Coordinates of C-alpha atoms and ligand atoms in Angstrom, one line a residue:
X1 CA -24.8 -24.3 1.5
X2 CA -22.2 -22.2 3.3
X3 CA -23.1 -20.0 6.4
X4 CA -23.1 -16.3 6.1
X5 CA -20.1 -15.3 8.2
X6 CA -21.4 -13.7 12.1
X7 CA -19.9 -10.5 13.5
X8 CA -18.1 -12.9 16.0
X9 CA -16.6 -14.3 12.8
X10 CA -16.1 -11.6 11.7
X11 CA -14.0 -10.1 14.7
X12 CA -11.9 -13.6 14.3
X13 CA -10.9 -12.7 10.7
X14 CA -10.3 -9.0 11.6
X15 CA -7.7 -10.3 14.6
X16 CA -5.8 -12.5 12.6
X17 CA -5.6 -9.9 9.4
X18 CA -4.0 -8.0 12.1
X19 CA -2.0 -10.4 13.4
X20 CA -0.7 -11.2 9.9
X21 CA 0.6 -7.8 9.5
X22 CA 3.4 -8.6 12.1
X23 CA 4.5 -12.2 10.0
X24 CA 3.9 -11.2 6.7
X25 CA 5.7 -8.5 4.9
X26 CA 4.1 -5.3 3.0
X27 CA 4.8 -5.2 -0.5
X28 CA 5.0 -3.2 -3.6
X29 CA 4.0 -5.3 -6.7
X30 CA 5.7 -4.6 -10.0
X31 CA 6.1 -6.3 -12.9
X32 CA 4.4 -9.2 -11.5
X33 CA 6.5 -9.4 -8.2
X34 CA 6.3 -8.5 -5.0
X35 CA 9.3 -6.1 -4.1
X36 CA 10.5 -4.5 -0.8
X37 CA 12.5 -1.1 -0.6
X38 CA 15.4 -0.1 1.3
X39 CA 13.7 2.7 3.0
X40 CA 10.1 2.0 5.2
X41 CA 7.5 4.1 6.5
X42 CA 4.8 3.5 9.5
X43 CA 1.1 3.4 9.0
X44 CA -0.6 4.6 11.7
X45 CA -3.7 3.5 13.4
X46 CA -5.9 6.6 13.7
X47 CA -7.8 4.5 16.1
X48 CA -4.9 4.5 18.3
X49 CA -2.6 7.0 17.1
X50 CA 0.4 4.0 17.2
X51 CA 1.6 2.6 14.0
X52 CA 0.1 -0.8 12.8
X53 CA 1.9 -1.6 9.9
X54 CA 5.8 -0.8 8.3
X55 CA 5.3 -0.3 4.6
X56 CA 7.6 -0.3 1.9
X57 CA 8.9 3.1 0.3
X58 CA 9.3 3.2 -3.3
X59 CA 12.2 5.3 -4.7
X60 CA 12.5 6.4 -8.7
X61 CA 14.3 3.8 -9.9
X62 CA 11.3 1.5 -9.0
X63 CA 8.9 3.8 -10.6
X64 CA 11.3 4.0 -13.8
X65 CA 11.0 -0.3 -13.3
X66 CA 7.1 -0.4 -13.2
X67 CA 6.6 2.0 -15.7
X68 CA 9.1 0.5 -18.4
X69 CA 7.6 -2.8 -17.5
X70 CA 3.9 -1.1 -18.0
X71 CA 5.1 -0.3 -21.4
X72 CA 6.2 -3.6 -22.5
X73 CA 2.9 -5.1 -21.3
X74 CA 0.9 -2.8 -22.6
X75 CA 0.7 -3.6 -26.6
X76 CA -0.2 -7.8 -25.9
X77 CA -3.0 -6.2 -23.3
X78 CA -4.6 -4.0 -25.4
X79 CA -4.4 -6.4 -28.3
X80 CA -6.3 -9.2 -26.3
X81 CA -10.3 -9.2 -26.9
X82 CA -12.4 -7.0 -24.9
X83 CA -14.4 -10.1 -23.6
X84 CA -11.1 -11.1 -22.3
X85 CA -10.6 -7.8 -20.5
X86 CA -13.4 -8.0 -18.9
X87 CA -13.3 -11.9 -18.2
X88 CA -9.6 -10.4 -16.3
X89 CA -11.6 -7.9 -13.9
X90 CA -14.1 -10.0 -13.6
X91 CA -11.9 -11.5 -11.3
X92 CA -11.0 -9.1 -9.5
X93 CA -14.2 -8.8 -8.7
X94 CA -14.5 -12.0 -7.4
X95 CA -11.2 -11.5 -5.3
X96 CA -13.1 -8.5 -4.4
X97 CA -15.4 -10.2 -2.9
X98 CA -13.8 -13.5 -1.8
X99 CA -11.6 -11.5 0.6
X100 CA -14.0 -9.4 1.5
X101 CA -13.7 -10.0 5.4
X102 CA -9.8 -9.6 5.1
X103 CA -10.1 -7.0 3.6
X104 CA -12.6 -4.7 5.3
X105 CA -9.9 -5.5 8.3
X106 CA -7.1 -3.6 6.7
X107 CA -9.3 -0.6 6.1
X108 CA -10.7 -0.1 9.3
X109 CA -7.4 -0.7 11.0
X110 CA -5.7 2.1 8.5
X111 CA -8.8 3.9 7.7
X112 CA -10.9 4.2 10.9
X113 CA -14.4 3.4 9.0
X114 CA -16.5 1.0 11.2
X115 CA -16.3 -2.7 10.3
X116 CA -19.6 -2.7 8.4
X117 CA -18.8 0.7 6.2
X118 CA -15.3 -0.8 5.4
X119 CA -17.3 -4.3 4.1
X120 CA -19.8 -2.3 2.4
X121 CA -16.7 0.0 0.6
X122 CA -15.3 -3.7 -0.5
X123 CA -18.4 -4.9 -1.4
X124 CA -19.0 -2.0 -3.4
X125 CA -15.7 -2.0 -4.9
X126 CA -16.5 -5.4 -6.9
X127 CA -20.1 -4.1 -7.9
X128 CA -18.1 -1.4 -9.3
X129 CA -16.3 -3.9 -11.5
X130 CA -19.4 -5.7 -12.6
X131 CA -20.8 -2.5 -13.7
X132 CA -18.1 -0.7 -15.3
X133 CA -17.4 -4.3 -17.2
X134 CA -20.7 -4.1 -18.7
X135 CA -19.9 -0.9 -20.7
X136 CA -18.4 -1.4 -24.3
X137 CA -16.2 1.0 -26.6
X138 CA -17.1 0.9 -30.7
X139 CA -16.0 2.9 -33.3
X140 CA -18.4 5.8 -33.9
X141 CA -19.6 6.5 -37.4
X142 CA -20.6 10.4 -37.7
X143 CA -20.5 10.8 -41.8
X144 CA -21.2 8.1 -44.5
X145 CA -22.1 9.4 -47.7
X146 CA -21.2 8.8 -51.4
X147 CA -17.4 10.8 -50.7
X148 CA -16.6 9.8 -47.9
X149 CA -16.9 7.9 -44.5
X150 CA -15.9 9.7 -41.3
X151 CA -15.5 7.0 -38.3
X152 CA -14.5 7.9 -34.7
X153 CA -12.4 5.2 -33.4
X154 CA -10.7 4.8 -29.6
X155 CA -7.5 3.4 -28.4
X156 CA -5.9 3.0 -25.3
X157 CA -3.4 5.8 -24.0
X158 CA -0.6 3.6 -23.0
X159 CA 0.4 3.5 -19.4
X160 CA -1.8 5.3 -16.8
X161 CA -0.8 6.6 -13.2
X162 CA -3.3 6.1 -10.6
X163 CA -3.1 8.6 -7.0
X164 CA -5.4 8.4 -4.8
X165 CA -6.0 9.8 -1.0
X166 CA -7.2 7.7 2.6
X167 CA -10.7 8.1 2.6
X168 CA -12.0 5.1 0.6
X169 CA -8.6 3.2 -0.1
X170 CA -10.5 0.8 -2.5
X171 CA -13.3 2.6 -3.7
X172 CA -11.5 4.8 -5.3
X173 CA -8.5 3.0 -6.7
X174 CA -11.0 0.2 -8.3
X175 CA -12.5 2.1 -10.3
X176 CA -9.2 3.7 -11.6
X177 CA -8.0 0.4 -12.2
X178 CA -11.2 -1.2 -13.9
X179 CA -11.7 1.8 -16.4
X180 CA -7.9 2.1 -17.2
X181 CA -7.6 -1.9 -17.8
X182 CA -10.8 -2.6 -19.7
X183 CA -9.8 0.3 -22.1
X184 CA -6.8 -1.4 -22.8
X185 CA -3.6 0.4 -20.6
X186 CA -1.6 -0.8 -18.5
X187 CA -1.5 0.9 -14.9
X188 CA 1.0 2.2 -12.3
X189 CA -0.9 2.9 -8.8
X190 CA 0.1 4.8 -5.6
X191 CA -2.0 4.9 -3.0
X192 CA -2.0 7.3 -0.4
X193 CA 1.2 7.2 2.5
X194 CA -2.0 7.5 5.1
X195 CA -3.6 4.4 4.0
X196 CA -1.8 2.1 1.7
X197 CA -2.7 -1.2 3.2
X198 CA -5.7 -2.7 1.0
X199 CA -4.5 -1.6 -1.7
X200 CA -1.3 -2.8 -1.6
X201 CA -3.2 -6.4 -0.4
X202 CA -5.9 -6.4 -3.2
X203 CA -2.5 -6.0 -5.7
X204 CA -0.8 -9.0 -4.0
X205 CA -4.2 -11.1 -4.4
X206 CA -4.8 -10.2 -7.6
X207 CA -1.2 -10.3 -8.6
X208 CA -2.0 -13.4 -11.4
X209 CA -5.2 -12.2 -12.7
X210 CA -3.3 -10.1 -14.9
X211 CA 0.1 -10.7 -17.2
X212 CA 3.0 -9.2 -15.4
X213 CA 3.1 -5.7 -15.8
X214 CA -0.1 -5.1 -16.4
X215 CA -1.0 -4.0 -13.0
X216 CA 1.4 -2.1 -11.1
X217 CA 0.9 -1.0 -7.4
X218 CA 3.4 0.7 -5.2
X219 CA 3.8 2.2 -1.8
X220 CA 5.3 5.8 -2.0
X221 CA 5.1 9.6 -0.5
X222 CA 3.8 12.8 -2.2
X223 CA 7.3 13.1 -3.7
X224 CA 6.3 9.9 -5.5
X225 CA 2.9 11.0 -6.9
X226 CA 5.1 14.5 -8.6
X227 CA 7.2 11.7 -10.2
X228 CA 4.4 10.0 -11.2
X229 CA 3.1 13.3 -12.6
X230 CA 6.2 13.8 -14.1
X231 CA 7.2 10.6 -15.8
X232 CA 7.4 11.0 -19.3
X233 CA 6.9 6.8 -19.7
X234 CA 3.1 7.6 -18.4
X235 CA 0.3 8.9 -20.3
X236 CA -2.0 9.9 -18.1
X237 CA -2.6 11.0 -14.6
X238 CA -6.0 9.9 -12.8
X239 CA -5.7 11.6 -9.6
X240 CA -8.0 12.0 -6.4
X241 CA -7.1 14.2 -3.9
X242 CA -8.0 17.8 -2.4
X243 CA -7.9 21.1 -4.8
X244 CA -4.4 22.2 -3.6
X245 CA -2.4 18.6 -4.5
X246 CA -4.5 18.8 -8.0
X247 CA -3.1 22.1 -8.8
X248 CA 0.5 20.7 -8.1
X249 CA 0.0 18.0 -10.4
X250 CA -1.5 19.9 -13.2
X251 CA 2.0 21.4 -12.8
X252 CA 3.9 18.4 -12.9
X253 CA 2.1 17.2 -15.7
X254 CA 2.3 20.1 -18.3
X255 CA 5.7 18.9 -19.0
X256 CA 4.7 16.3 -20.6
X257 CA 1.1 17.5 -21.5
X258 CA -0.6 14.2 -19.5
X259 CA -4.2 13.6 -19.9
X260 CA -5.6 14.7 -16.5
X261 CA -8.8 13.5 -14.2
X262 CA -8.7 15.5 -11.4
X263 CA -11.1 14.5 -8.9
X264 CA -10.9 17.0 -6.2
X265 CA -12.4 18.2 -2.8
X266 CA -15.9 19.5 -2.9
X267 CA -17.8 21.9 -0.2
X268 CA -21.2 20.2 -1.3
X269 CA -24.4 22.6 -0.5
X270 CA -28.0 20.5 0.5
X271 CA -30.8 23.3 0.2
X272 CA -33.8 22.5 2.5
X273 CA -36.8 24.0 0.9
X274 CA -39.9 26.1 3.1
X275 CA -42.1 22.8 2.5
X276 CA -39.7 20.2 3.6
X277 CA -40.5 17.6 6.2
X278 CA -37.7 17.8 8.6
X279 CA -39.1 15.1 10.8
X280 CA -39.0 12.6 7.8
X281 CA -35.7 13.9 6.3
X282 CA -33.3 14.6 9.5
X283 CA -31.6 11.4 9.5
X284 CA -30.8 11.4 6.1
X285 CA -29.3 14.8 6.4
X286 CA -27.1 13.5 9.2
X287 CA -26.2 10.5 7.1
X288 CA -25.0 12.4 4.2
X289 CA -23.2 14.8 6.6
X290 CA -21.1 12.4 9.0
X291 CA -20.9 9.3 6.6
X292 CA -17.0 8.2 7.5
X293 CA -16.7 10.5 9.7
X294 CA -17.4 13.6 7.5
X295 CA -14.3 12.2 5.4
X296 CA -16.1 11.6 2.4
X297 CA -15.6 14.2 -0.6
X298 CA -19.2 14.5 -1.6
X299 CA -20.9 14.4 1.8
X300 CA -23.1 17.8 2.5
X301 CA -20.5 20.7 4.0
X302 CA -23.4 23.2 4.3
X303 CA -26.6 23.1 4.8
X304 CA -29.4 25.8 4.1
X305 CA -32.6 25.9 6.0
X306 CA -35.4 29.0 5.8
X307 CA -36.2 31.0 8.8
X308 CA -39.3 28.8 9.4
X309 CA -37.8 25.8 9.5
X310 CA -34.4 26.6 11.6
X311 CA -35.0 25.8 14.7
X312 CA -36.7 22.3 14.0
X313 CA -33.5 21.5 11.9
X314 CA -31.2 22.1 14.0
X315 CA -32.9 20.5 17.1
X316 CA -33.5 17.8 14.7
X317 CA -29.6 17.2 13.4
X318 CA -28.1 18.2 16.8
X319 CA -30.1 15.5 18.5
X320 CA -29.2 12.7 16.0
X321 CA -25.8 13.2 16.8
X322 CA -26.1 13.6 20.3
X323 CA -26.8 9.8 20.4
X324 CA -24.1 8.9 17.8
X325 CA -21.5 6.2 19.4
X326 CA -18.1 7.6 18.9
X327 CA -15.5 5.0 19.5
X328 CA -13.4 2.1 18.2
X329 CA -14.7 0.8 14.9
X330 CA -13.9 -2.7 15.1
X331 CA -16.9 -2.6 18.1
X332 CA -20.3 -3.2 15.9
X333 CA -22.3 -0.7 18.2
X334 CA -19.9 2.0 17.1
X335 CA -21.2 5.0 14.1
X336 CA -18.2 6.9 14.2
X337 CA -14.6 6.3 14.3
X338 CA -11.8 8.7 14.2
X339 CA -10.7 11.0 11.9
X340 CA -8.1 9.2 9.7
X341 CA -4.9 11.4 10.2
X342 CA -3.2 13.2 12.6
X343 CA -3.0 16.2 10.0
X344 CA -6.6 16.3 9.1
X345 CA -7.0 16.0 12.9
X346 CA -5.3 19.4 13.6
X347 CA -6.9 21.0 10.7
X348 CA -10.5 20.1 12.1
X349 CA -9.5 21.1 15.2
X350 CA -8.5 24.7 13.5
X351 CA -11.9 25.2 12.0
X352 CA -13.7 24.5 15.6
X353 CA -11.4 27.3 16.9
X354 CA -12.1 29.4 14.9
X355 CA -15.7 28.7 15.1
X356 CA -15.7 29.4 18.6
X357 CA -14.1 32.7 17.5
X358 CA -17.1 33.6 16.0
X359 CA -19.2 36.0 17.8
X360 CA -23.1 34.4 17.3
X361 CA -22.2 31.1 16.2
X362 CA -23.8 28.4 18.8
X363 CA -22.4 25.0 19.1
X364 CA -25.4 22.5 19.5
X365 CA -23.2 19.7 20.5
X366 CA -19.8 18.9 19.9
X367 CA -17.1 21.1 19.4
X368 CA -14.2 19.5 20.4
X369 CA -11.8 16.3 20.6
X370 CA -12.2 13.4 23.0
X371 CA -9.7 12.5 25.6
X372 CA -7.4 9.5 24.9
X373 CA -5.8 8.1 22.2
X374 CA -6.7 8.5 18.7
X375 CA -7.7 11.4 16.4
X376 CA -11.4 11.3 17.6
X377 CA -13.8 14.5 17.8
X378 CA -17.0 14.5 18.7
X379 CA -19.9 14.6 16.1
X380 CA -20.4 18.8 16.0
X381 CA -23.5 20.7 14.9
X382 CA -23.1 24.2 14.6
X383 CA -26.0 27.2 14.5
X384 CA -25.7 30.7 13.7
X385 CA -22.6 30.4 11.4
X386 CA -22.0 31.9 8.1
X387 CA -20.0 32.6 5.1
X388 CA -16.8 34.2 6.1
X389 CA -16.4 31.7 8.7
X390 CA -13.7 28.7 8.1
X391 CA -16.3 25.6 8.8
X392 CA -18.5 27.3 6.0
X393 CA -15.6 28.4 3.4
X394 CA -13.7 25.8 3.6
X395 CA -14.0 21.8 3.0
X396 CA -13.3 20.8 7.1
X397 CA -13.5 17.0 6.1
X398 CA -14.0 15.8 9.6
X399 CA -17.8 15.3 11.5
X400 CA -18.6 18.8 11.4
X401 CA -21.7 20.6 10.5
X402 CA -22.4 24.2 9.5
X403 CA -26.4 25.0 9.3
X404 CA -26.9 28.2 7.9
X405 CA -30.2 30.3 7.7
X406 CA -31.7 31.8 5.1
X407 CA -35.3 34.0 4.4
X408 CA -35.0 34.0 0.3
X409 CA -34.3 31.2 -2.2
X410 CA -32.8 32.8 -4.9
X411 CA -30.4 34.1 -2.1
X412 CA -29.6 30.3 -1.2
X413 CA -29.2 29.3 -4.2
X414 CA -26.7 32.3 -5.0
X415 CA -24.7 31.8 -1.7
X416 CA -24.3 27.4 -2.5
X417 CA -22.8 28.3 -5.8
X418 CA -20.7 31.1 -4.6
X419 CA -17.3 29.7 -4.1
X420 CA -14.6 27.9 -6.3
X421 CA -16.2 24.0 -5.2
X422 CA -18.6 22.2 -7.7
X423 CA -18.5 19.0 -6.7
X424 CA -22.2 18.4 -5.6
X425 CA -25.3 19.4 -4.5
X426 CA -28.8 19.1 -3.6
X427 CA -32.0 20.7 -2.9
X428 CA -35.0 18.8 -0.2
X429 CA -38.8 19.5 -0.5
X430 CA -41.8 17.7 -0.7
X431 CA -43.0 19.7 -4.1
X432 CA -40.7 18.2 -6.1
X433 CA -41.4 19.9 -9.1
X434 CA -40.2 22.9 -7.2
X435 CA -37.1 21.0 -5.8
X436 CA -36.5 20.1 -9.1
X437 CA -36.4 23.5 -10.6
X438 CA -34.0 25.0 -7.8
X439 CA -31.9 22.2 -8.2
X440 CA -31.3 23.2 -12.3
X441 CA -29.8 26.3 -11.0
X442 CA -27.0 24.5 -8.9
X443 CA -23.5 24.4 -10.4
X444 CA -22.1 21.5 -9.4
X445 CA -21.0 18.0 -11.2
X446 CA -23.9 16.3 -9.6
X447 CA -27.3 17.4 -8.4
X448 CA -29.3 15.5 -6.3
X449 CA -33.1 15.9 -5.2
X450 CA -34.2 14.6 -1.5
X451 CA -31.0 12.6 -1.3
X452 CA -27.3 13.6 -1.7
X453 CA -24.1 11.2 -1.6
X454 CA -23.9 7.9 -3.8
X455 CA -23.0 7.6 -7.6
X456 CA -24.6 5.2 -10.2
X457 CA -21.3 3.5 -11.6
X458 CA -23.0 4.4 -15.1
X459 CA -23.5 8.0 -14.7
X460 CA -20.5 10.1 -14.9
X461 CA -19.0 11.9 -12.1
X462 CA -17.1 14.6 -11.4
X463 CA -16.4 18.0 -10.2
X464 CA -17.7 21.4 -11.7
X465 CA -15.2 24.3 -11.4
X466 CA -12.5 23.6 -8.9
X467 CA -13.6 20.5 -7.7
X468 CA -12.0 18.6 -10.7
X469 CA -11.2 18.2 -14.1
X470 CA -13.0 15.6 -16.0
X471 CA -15.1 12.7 -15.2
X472 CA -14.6 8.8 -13.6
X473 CA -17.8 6.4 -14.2
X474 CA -19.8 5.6 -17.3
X475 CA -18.6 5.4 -21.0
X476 CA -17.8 9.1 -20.6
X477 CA -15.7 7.9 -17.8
X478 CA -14.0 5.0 -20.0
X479 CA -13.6 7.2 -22.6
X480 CA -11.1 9.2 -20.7
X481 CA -9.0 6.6 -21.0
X482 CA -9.0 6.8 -24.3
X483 CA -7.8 8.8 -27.0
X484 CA -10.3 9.7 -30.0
X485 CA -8.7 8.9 -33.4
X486 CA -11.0 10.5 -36.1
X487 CA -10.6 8.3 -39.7
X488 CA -11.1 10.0 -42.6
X489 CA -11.8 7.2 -45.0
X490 CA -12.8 6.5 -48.2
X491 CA -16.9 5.6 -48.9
X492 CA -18.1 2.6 -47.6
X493 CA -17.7 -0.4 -50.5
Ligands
NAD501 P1 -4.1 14.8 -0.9 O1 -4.3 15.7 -2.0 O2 -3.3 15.3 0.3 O3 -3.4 13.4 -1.3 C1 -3.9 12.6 -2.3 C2 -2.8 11.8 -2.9 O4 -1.9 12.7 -3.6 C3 -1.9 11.0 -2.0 O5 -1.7 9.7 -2.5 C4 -0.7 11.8 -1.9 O6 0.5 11.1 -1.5 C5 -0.6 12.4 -3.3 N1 0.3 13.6 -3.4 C6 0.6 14.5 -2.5 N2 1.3 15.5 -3.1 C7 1.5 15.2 -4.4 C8 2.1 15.8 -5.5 N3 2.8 17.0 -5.3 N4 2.1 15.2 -6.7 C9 1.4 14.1 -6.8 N5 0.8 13.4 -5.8 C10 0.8 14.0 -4.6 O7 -5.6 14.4 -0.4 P2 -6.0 13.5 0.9 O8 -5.8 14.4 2.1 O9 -5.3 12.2 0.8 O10 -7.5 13.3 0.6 C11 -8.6 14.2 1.0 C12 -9.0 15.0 -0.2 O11 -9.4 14.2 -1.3 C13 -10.2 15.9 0.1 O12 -10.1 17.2 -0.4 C14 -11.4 15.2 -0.6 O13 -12.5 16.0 -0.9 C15 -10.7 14.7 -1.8 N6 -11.4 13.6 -2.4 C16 -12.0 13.8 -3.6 C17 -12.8 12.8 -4.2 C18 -13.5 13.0 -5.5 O14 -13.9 12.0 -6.1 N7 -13.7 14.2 -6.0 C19 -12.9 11.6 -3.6 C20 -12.3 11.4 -2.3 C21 -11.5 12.4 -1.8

């Protein structure tokens, strides 16, 4: 039986991940092979502020490369069994989770995540897998009669681009990958400039699970991801990014008239109800707030508590994070690490400015950036705020928290969907019938009741209004990779 590896071991394998990074070169892979570019870029350590890592930088011609060798591999792929799919990222999973230690390592160092959250985003990234593999396209029959027989059949798009942001480097590039592959594409991916490390790894692990072609990962800019949008050898765009980068490539794409899954920022509302119990659901109020440091697209943005209830709530959430240790997140006593980018560090910093602008508005702790190195701000609470105010309009996606008061329901309600996010939502009582009914009356892509954050891989997800365009997760996930061929045929023999 082997020993479950310690946090000491643990430390060892993150040191010499680290250490590798100065022997062993970062690569793109396509068509099978690793490849380096002329031109390089840093990755910075957020922890430090001081680059870790030199990555390659794609250019067209090696997008125009991937994608025509995406198209050759694509016909044997999707003409191999769907057991054998699945036997394929069943693999992965296993990789997944074989290099799990290594590479949690590369996520914390590029990502800023503590140690545990960055093996728990690995870790969830193969269950992911096993999930996802479980699901099964047929042909739909939705007519059979003595004239005719009217069958619904899917097929695979062809190649499929895959962008993704820094916030969850795998967990949100796996799933691209698993649904695009079992449905029978091929795949070019680009992870984001900010954190392209794990990615780029997993693709080197993994690089003969799969013929060549078939999985396609390169290093590249935002000038990359509008080629990507724009290549006419690609199919379709599964993007995940913030609201303003979606609209761009919507643009990009209508040239060619891609299929699109935007997955896009959210401002998610939690509604606290008259009868909730703060005292038993404070900490999980926090957790869904400052869970990666705030930088997780679905974590609550805004929270509404009655008049009755205020105070307590934000005594409650103020003191929780009070006590958070902010620090490096290789150190297993540390909760928070820094914010992931230097940019997103400026623009949190922004929204606390101008919440101190705000005449009422009472910072309960927080409010600013530590000394040192590193983008890291302390865990802020904030009272008295409202609409109109940039912490409550906007998605800050740092460890920031708005609590807003309210006297009426139907006013709460009214003021969480106001806005163009619709990513998700939730509502906190202990009459959960009543919880229940307030929280039909949200407009978001999902609803939650006394929890908020997490996604069942076979539930679809996905953001209402602005917050996306179609959904990842579940056969109504997988069938967005898919295009639906209806047969008009003649009656069943
Ligand atoms: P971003 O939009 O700046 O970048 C995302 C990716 O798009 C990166 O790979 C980037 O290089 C690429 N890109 C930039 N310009 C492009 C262009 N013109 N054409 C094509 N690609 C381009 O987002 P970010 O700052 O990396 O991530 C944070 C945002 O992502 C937040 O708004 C967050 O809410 C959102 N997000 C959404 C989900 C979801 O599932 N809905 C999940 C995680 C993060």
């Amino acid at each position: 039986m082997t020993s479950q590896p310690t946090p000491s071991d643990r430390f060892t394998t993150a040191t010499a991940t680290i250490a590798e990074l100065d022997r062993r070169p970062v690569r793109h892979l396509i068509g099978g092979a690793l490849a380096d570019s002329d031109a390089h870029f840093e990755v910075i350590n957020p922890t430090t502020g001081q680059p870790c890592a030199r990555a390659p930088e794609a250019t067209r011609e090696q997008l125009d490369e991937a994608v025509a060798r995406a198209r050759e591999a694509q016909p044997a792929w999707a003409a191999l069994r769907w057991e054998d799919r699945r036997e394929a990222l069943l693999q992965l999973a296993a990789v997944l989770r074989e290099h799990q230690d290594e590479l949690a390592a590369l996520i914390t160092l590029e990502q800023g995540k503590p140690l545990a959250a960055a093996r728990g985003e690995v870790g969830r990234s193969a269950m992911l897998i096993e999930q996802f593999v479980t699901l099964r396209v047929e042909p739909e029959v939705l007519r059979s009669n003595a004239t005719e027989r009217i069958e619904v059949h899917y097929r695979p798009l062809g190649v499929v681009g895959a962008i993704t942001p820094w916030n969850m480097p795998l967990v949100l590039s796996v799933p691209k990958i698993a649904h695009a592959l079992l449905a029978g594409n091929t795949l070019v991916v680009k992870p984001s400039p900010y954190a392209p490390l794990a990615t780029l790894r997993l693709a080197e692990l993994a690089r003969k699970l799969f013929p060549p072609g078939v999985l396609n990962v390169l290093a590249g800019g935002n000038a990359f991801g509008q080629w990507m949008s724009e290549h006419p050898g690609i199919a379709k765009i599964s993007f995940t990014g913030s609201i303003p980068t979606g609209r761009r490539v919507m643009g990009s794409a209508a040239g060619t008239l891609k299929r699109l899954t935007l997955e896009l920022g959210g401002n998610d509302p939690a509604i606290v109800l008259p009868d909730a119990d703060i005292d038993a659901i404070a900490q999980r109020l926090y957790d869904a707030v400052f869970v990666n440091c705030g930088q997780v697209c679905m974590a609550i943005k805004r929270l509404y508590v009655p008049d009755a209830l205020y105070e307590k709530a934000c005594e409650a959430l103020a003191g929780i994070a009070r006590e958070a240790r902010v620090g490096d997140p290789f150190d297993p006593a540390t909760q928070l690490g820094p914010v992931q980018n230097r940019a997103q560090f400026d623009i949190v910093q922004a929204v606390l400015e101008d919440t101190r602008a705000r005449a009422g508005a009472r910072i309960l702790t927080g409010g600013k950036a530590l000394s040192g190195p590193g983008y890291f701000i302390e865990p802020t609470v904030v009272a008295d705020i409202a609409e109109g105010a940039r912490m409550v309009d906007e998605e800050p996606f740092g460890p920031v928290l708005p609590i807003i008061r309210y006297t009426d329901v139907d006013d709460a309600v009214a003021r969480a969907n106001a806005g163009p996010h619709g990513l998700g939502a939730s509502v906190w009582g202990t009459d959960v019938a009543r919880a229940c009914e307030v929280a039909s009356r949200l407009h978001a892509g999902t609803v939650w009741v006394n929890r908020h954050v997490g996604a069942d891989p076979l539930a679809p997800f996905g953001g209402a209004k602005q917050s996306g365009v179609g959904r990842q997760y579940g056969l109504t996930g997988l069938k967005g990779y898919m295009e639906a061929i209806t047969m008009v045929l003649p009656p069943a023999a």
